[in-house]
Short mmCIF file of C-alpha atoms and ligand atoms in Angstrom, two decimals:
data_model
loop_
_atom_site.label_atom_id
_atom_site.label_comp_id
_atom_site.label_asym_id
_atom_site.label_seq_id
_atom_site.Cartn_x
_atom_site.Cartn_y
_atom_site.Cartn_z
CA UNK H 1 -64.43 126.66 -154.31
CA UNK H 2 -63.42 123.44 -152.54
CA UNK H 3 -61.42 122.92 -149.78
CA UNK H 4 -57.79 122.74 -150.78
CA UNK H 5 -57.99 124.53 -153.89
CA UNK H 6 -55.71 127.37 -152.82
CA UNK H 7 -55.88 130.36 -154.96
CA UNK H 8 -52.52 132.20 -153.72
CA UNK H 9 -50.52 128.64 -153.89
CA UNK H 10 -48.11 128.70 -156.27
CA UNK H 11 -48.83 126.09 -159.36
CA UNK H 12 -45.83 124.24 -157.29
CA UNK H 13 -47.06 124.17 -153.99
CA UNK H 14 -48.15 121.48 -151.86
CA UNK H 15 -51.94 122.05 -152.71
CA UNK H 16 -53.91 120.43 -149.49
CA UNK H 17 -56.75 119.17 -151.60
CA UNK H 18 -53.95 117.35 -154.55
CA UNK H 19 -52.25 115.89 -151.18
CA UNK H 20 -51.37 112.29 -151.51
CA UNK H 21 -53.95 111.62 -148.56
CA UNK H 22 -53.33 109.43 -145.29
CA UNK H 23 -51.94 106.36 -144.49
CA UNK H 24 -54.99 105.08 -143.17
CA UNK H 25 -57.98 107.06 -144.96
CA UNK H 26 -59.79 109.34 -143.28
CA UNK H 27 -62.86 111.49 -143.79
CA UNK H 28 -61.94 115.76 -144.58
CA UNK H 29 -62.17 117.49 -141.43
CA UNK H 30 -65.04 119.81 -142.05
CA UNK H 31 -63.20 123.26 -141.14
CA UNK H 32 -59.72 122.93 -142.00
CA UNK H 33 -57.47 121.69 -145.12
CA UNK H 34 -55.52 118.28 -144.87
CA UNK H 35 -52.52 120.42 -144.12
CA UNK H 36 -53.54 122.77 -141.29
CA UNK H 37 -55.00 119.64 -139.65
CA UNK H 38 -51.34 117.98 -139.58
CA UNK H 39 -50.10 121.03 -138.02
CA UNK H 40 -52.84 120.89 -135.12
CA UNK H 41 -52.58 117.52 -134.53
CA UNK H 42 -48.85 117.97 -134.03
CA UNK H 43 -49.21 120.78 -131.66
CA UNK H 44 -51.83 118.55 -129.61
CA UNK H 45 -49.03 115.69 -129.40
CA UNK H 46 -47.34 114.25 -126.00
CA UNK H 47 -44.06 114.34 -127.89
CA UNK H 48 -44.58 118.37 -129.08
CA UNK H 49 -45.43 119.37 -125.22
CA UNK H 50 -41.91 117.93 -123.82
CA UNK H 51 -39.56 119.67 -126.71
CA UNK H 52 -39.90 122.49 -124.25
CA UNK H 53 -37.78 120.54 -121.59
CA UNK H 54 -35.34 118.71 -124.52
CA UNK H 55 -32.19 120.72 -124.38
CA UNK H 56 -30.87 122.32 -127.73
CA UNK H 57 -27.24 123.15 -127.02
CA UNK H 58 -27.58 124.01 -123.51
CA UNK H 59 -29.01 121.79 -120.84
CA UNK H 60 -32.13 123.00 -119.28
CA UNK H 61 -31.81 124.38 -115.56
CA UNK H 62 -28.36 126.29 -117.10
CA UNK H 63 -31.09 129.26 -117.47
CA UNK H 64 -34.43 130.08 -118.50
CA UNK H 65 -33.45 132.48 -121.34
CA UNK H 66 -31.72 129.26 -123.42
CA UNK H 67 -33.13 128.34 -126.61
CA UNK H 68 -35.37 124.48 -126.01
CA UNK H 69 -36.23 122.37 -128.50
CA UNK H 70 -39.70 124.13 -128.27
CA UNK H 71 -38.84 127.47 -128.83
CA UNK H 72 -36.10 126.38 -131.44
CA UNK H 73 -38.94 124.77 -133.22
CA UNK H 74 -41.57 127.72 -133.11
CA UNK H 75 -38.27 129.80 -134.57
CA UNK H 76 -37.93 127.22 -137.52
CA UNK H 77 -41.46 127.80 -137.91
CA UNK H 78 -41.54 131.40 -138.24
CA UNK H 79 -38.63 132.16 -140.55
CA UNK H 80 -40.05 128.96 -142.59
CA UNK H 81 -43.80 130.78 -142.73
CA UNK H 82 -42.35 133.93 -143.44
CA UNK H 83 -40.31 132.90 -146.61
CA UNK H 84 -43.20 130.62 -147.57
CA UNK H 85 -45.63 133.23 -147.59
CA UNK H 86 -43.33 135.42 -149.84
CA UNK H 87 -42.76 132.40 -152.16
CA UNK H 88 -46.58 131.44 -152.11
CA UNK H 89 -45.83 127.72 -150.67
CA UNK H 90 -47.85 126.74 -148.33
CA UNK H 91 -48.08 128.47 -145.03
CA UNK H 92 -49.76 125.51 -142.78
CA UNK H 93 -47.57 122.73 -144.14
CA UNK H 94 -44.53 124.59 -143.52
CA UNK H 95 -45.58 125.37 -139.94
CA UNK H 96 -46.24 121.50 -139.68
CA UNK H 97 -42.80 120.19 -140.77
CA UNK H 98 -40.86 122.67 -138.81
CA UNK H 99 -43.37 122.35 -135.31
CA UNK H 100 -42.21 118.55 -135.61
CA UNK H 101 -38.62 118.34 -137.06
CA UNK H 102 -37.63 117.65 -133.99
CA UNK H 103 -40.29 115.49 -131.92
CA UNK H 104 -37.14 112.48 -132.62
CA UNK H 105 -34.66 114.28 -130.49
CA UNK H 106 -33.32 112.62 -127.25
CA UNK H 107 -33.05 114.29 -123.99
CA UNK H 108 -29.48 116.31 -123.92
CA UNK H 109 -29.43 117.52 -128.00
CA UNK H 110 -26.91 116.17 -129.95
CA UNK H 111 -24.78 114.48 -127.38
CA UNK H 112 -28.13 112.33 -126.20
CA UNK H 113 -28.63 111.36 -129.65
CA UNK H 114 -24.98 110.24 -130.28
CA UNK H 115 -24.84 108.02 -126.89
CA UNK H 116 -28.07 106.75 -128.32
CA UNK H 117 -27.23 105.74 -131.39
CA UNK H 118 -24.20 103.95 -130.03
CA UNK H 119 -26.06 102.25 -127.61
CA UNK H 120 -28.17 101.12 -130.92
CA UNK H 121 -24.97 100.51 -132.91
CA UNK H 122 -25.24 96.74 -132.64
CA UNK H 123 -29.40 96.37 -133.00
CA UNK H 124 -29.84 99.04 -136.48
CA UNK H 125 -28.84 101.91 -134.88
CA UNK H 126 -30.87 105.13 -133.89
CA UNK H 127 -31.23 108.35 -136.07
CA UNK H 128 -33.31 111.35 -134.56
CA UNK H 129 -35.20 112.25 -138.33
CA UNK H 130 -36.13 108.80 -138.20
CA UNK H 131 -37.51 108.96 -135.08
CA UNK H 132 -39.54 111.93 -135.55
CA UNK H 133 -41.49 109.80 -137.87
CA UNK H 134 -41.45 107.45 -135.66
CA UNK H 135 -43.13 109.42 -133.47
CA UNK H 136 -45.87 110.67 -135.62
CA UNK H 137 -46.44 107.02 -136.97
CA UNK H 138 -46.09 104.76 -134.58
CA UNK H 139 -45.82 106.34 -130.74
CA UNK H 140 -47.85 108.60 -130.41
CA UNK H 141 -51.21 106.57 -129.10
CA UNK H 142 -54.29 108.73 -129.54
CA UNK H 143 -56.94 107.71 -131.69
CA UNK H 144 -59.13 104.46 -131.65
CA UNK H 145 -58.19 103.68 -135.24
CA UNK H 146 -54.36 103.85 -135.39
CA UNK H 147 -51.43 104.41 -133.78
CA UNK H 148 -49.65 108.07 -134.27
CA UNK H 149 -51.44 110.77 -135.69
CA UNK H 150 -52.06 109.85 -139.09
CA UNK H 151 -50.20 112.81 -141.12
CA UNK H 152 -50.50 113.31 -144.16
CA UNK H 153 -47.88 111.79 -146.76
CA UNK H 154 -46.31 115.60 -147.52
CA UNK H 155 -46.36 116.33 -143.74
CA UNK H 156 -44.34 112.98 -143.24
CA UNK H 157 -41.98 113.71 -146.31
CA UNK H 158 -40.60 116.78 -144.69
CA UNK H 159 -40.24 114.99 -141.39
CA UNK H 160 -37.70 112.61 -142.83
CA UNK H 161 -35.53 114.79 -143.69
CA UNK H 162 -32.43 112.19 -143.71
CA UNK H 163 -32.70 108.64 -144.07
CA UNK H 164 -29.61 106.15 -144.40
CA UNK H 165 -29.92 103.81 -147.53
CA UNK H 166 -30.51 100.66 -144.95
CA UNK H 167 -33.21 101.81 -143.38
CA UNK H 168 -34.66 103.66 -146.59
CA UNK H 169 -34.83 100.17 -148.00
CA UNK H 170 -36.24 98.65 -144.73
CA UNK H 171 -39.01 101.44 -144.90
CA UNK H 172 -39.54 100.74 -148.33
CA UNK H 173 -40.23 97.47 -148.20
CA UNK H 174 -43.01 98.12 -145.71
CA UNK H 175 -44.43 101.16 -147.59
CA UNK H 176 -43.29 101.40 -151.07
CA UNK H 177 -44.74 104.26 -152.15
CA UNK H 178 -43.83 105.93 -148.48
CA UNK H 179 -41.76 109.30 -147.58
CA UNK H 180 -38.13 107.11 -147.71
CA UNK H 181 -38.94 106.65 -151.45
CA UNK H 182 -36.99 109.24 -152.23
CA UNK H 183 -33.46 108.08 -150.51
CA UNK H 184 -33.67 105.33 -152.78
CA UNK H 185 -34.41 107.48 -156.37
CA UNK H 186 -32.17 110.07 -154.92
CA UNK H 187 -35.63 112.70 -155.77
CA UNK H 188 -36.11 115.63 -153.83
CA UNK H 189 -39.05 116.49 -151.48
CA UNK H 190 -41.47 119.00 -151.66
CA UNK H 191 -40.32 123.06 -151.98
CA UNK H 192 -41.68 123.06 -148.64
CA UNK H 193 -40.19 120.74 -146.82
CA UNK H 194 -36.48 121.87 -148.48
CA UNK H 195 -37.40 125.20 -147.02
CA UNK H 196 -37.91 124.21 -143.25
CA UNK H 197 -34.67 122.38 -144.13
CA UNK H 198 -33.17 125.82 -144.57
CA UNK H 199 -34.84 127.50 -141.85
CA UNK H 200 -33.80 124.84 -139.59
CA UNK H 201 -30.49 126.38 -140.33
CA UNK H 202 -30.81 130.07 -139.86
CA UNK H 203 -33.06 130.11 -137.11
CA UNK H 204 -30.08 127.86 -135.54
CA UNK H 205 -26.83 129.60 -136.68
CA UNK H 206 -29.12 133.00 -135.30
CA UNK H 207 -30.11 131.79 -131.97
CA UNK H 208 -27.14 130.00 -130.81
CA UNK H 209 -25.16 132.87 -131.54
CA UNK H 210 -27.45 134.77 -129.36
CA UNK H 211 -27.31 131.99 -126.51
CA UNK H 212 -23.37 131.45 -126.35
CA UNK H 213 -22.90 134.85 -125.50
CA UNK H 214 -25.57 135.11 -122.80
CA UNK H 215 -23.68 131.90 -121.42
CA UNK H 216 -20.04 134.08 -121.74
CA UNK H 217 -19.15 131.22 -124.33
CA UNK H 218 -18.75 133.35 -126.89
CA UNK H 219 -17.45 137.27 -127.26
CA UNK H 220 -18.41 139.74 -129.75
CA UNK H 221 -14.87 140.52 -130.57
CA UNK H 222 -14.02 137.01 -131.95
CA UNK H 223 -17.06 137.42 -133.41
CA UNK H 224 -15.92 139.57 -135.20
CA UNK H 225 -13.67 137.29 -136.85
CA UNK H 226 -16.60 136.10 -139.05
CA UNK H 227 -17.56 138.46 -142.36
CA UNK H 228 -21.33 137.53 -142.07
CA UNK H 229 -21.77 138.66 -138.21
CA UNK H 230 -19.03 141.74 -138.48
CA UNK H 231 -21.10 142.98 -141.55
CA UNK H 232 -24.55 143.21 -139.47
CA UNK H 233 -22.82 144.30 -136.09
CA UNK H 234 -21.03 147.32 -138.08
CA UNK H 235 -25.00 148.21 -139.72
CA UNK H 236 -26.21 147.94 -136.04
CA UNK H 237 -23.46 149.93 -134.83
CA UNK H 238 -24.07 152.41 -137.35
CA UNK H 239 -27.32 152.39 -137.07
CA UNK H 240 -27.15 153.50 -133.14
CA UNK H 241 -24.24 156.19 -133.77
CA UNK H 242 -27.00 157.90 -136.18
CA UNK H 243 -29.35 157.69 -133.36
CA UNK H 244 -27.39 159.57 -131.41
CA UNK H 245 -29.07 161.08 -127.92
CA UNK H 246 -31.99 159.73 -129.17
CA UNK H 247 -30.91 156.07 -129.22
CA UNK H 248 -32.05 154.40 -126.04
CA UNK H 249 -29.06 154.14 -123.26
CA UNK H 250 -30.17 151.27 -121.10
CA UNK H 251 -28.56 147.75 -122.58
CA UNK H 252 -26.46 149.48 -125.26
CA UNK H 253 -24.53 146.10 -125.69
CA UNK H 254 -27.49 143.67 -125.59
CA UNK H 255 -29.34 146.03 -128.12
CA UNK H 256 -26.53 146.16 -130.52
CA UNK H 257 -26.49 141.99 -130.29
CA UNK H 258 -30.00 142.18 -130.46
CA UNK H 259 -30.58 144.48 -134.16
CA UNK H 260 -27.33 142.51 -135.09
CA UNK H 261 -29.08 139.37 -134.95
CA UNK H 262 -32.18 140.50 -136.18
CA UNK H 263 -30.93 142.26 -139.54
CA UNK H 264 -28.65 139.17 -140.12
CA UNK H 265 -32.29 136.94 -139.96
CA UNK H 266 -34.02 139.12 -142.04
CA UNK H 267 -30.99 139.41 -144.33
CA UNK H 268 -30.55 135.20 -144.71
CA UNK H 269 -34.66 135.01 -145.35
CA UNK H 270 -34.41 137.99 -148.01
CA UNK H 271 -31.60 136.07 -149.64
CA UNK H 272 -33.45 132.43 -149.57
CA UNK H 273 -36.32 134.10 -151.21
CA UNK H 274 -34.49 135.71 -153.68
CA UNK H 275 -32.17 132.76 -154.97
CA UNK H 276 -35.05 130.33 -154.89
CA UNK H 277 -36.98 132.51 -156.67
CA UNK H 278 -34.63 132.39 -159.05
CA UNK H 279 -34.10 128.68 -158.88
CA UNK H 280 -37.94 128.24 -159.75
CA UNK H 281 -38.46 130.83 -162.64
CA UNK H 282 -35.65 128.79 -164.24
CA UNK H 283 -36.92 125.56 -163.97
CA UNK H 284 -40.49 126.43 -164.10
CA UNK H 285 -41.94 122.99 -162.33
CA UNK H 286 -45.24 122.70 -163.25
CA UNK H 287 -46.68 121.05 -159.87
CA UNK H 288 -45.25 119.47 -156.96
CA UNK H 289 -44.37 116.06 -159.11
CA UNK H 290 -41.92 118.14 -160.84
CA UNK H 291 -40.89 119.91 -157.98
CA UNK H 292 -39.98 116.23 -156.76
CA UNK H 293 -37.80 115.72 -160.22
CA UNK H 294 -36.04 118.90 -160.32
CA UNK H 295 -32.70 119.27 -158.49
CA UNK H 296 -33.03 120.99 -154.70
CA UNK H 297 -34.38 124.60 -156.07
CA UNK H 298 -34.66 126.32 -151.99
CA UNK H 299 -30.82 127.65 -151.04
CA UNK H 300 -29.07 130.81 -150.81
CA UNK H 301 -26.96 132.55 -153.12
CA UNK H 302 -23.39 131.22 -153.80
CA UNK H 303 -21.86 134.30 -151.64
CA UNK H 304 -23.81 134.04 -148.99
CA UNK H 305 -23.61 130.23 -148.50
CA UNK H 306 -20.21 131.05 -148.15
CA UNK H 307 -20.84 133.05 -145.49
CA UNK H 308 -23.55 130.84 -143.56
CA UNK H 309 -20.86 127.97 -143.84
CA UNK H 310 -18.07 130.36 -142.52
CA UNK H 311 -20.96 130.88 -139.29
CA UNK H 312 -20.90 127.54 -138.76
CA UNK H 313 -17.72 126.50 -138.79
CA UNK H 314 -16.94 129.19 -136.23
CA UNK H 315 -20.09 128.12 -133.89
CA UNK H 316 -18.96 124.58 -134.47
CA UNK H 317 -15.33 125.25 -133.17
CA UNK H 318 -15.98 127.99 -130.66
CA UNK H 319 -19.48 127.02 -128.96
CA UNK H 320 -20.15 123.69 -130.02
CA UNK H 321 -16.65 122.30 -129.06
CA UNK H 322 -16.32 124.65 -126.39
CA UNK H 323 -14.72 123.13 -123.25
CA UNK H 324 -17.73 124.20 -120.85
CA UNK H 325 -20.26 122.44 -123.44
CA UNK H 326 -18.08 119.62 -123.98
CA UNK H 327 -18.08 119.01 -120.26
CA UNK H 328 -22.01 118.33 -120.22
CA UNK H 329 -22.08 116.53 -123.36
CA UNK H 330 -19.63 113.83 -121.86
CA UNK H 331 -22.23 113.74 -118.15
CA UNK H 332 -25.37 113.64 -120.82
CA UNK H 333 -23.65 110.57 -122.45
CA UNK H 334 -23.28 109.01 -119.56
CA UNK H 335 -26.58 109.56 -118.51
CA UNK H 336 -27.84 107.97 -121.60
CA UNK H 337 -25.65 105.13 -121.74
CA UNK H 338 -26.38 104.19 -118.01
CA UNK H 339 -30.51 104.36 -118.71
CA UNK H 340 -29.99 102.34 -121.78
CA UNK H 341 -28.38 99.67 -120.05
CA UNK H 342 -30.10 99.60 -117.06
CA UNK H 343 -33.27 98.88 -118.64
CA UNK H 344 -32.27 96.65 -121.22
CA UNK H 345 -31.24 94.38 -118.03
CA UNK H 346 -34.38 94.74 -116.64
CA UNK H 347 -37.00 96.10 -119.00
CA UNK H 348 -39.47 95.89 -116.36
CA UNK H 349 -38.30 98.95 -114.77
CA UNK H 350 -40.32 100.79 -118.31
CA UNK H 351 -44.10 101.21 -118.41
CA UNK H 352 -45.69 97.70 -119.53
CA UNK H 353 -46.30 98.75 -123.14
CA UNK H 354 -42.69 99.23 -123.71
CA UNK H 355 -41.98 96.54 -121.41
CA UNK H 356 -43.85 94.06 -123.07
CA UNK H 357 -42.55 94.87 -126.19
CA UNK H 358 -40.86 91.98 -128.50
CA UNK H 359 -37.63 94.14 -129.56
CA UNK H 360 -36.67 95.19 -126.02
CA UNK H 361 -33.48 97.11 -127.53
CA UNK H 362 -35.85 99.02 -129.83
CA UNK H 363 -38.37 99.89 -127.32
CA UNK H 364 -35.59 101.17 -124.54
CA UNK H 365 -34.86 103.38 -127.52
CA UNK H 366 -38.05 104.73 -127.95
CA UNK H 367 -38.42 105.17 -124.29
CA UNK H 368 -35.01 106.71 -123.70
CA UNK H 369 -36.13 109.40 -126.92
CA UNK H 370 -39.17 110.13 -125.57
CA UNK H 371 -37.83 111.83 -122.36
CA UNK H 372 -37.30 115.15 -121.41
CA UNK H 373 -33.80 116.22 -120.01
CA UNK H 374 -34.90 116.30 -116.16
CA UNK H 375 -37.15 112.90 -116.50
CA UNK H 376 -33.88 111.43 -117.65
CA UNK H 377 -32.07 112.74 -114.68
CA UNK H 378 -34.76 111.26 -112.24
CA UNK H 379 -35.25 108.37 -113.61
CA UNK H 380 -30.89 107.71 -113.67
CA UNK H 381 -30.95 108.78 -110.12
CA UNK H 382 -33.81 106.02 -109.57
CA UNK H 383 -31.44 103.65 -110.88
CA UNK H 384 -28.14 104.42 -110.35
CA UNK H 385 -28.07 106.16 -107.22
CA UNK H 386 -26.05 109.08 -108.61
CA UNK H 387 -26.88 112.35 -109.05
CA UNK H 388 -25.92 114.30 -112.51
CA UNK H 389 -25.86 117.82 -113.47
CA UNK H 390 -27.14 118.98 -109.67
CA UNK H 391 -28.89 122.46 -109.65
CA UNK H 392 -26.47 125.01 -108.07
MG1 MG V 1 -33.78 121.65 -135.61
#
């Protein structure tokens, strides 16, 4: 059997050896598939080593028990194997999308990216999806042939998971056959990359639930307020009264948040693989072209999007917008904004390749993305004198 021809894919897979191959072609590797290559070039990146100082929703030094961006990303990338494996996609590509769905993502999370992409308003703007693939394409400097790492075109389809119709067409016109296509057809991508799309979602909705309340942000009894959480918490609750003397006394309340959290994974999973199940046997694509045709087919049921939706706007309201988080987003925008200026004025103050670069607003950008949270903070001290978000 060759290389690629996957016996326990499903018929609408991403099969590694039908893979739409390599911007610049490249000789198989001679012990792994197209696809598990991707992922281990990814994992090998400079960009994949600093998600593990890139804040999520809390900054850094506010303790080492936060989600980062690294171990948000292994998360995506096990509830994304896990349904895969169950809906025979495939496993490796999966694992490659989700380990990189987030190489784009500025220092600080979401309030980074926001001061970034105003910064960017007036010179096309900045958009973190985009700038994963970015980042896989173009900055990422490794190999004597090419710049980035040369994914594959179903590795880099997932990876742009959003795309606004300006700079679909821009891509486009570069690469007209490339992964922004599909902004411009309005066709879907591959079953795999609309699951790490999902997962990407529960593994966040999960964890940050977990993280507000170690931070005190949130409390259990307003979460209680939302059906989805108060339905698990009264199982776990259950679960421990049935225990009785035998359940284990040290932690009670951690544990409870703990088998909460990790029925209500297993409980969102269970439910993607059910509905798109379901969503497949009815259409019945025929191979990954079809897949491409067919409306999105990975989701939840009706109910329980409900519910996930509910989640979120709670988290949105009560931990996103939280006065305490707020209060950093506003410093971390001000970091941003200050570094982007600063070396716009003099670029100089950037290593020479970004430096010499012809678009100097573009290449701050890039520069500015490409930092963790606490190079950011040195390098603002450097040049503004102040000090931000000082370790207590
Ligand atoms: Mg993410």
């Amino acid at each position: 059997m060759n290389r690629g021809d996957s016996p326990g894919l499903a018929p609408w897979a991403c099969w590694p050896g039908r893979s739409r191959g390599r911007r610049f072609a490249e000789p198989a590797a001679a012990t792994r598939d197209a696809h598990q290559r991707d992922r281990d070039r990814i994992v090998h990146s400079n960009a994949f080593r600093r998600l593990v100082y890139k804040t999520q929703v809390f900054v850094n030094h506010e303790g080492d028990l936060f989600r980062t961006r690294l171990t948000h990303s292994l998360e995506v990338a096990q509830v994304a194997r896990s349904a895969a494996r169950e809906l025979r996609l495939n496993e490796d590509l999966v694992e490659a999308i989700a380990l990189a769905h987030d190489l784009g993502h500025t220092p600080f999370g979401h309030a980074g990216q926001d001061a970034l992409h105003a910064c960017m308003t007036p010179h096309g703007g900045f958009e973190h999806n985009l700038q994963s693939l970015r980042v896989v394409d173009h900055l990422e400097q490794r190999y004597f042939a090419f710049d980035g790492l040369n994914l594959s075109f179903e590795a880099r389809e997932g990876i742009l998971k959003h795309c606004s119709p300006r700079n679909a067409r821009r891509l486009c016109a570069a690469e007209p056959d490339g992964p922004a296509r599909r902004f411009i057809d309005g066709t879907q991508p591959s079953l795999e990359a609309q699951l790490v799309n999902l997962a990407d979602e529960i593994a966040y909705c999960t964890h940050d639930i977990d993280d507000g309340l170690r931070a005190g942000l949130l409390q259990v009894e307003r979460l209680e307020e939302v059906p989805l959480f108060a339905h698990w918490h009264a199982e776990a609750r259950h679960s421990r009264a049935r225990a009785g003397a035998g359940a284990t006394s040290a932690q009670p309340g951690r544990r409870v948040v703990f088998e909460t959290l990790r029925r209500l994974l297993s409980a969102l999973i269970a439910d993607v693989v059910q509905a798109t199940s379901a969503a497949v046997a009815a259409v019945q694509p025929g191979d990954v072209e079809s897949v491409r045709s067919s409306p999105p087919l990975v989701g939840f049921t009706r109910d329980q999007r409900r519910a996930v939706d509910a989640l979120k706007a709670f988290l949105f309201s009560a931990l996103y917008r939280h006065p305490q988080v707020a209060d950093t987003t506003a410093q971390a925008r001000q970091v941003v904004t200050d570094l982007f200026e600063a070396y716009v004025a003099r670029p100089s103050e950037m290593p020479t390749d970004f430096a010499a670069a012809e678009d100097t607003p573009r290449a701050v950008a890039d520069y500015i993305a490409g930092m963790t949270d606490r190079f950011a903070l040195r390098e603002h001290h450097r040049l503004t004198g102040r000090r931000v978000f000082v370790e207590t």
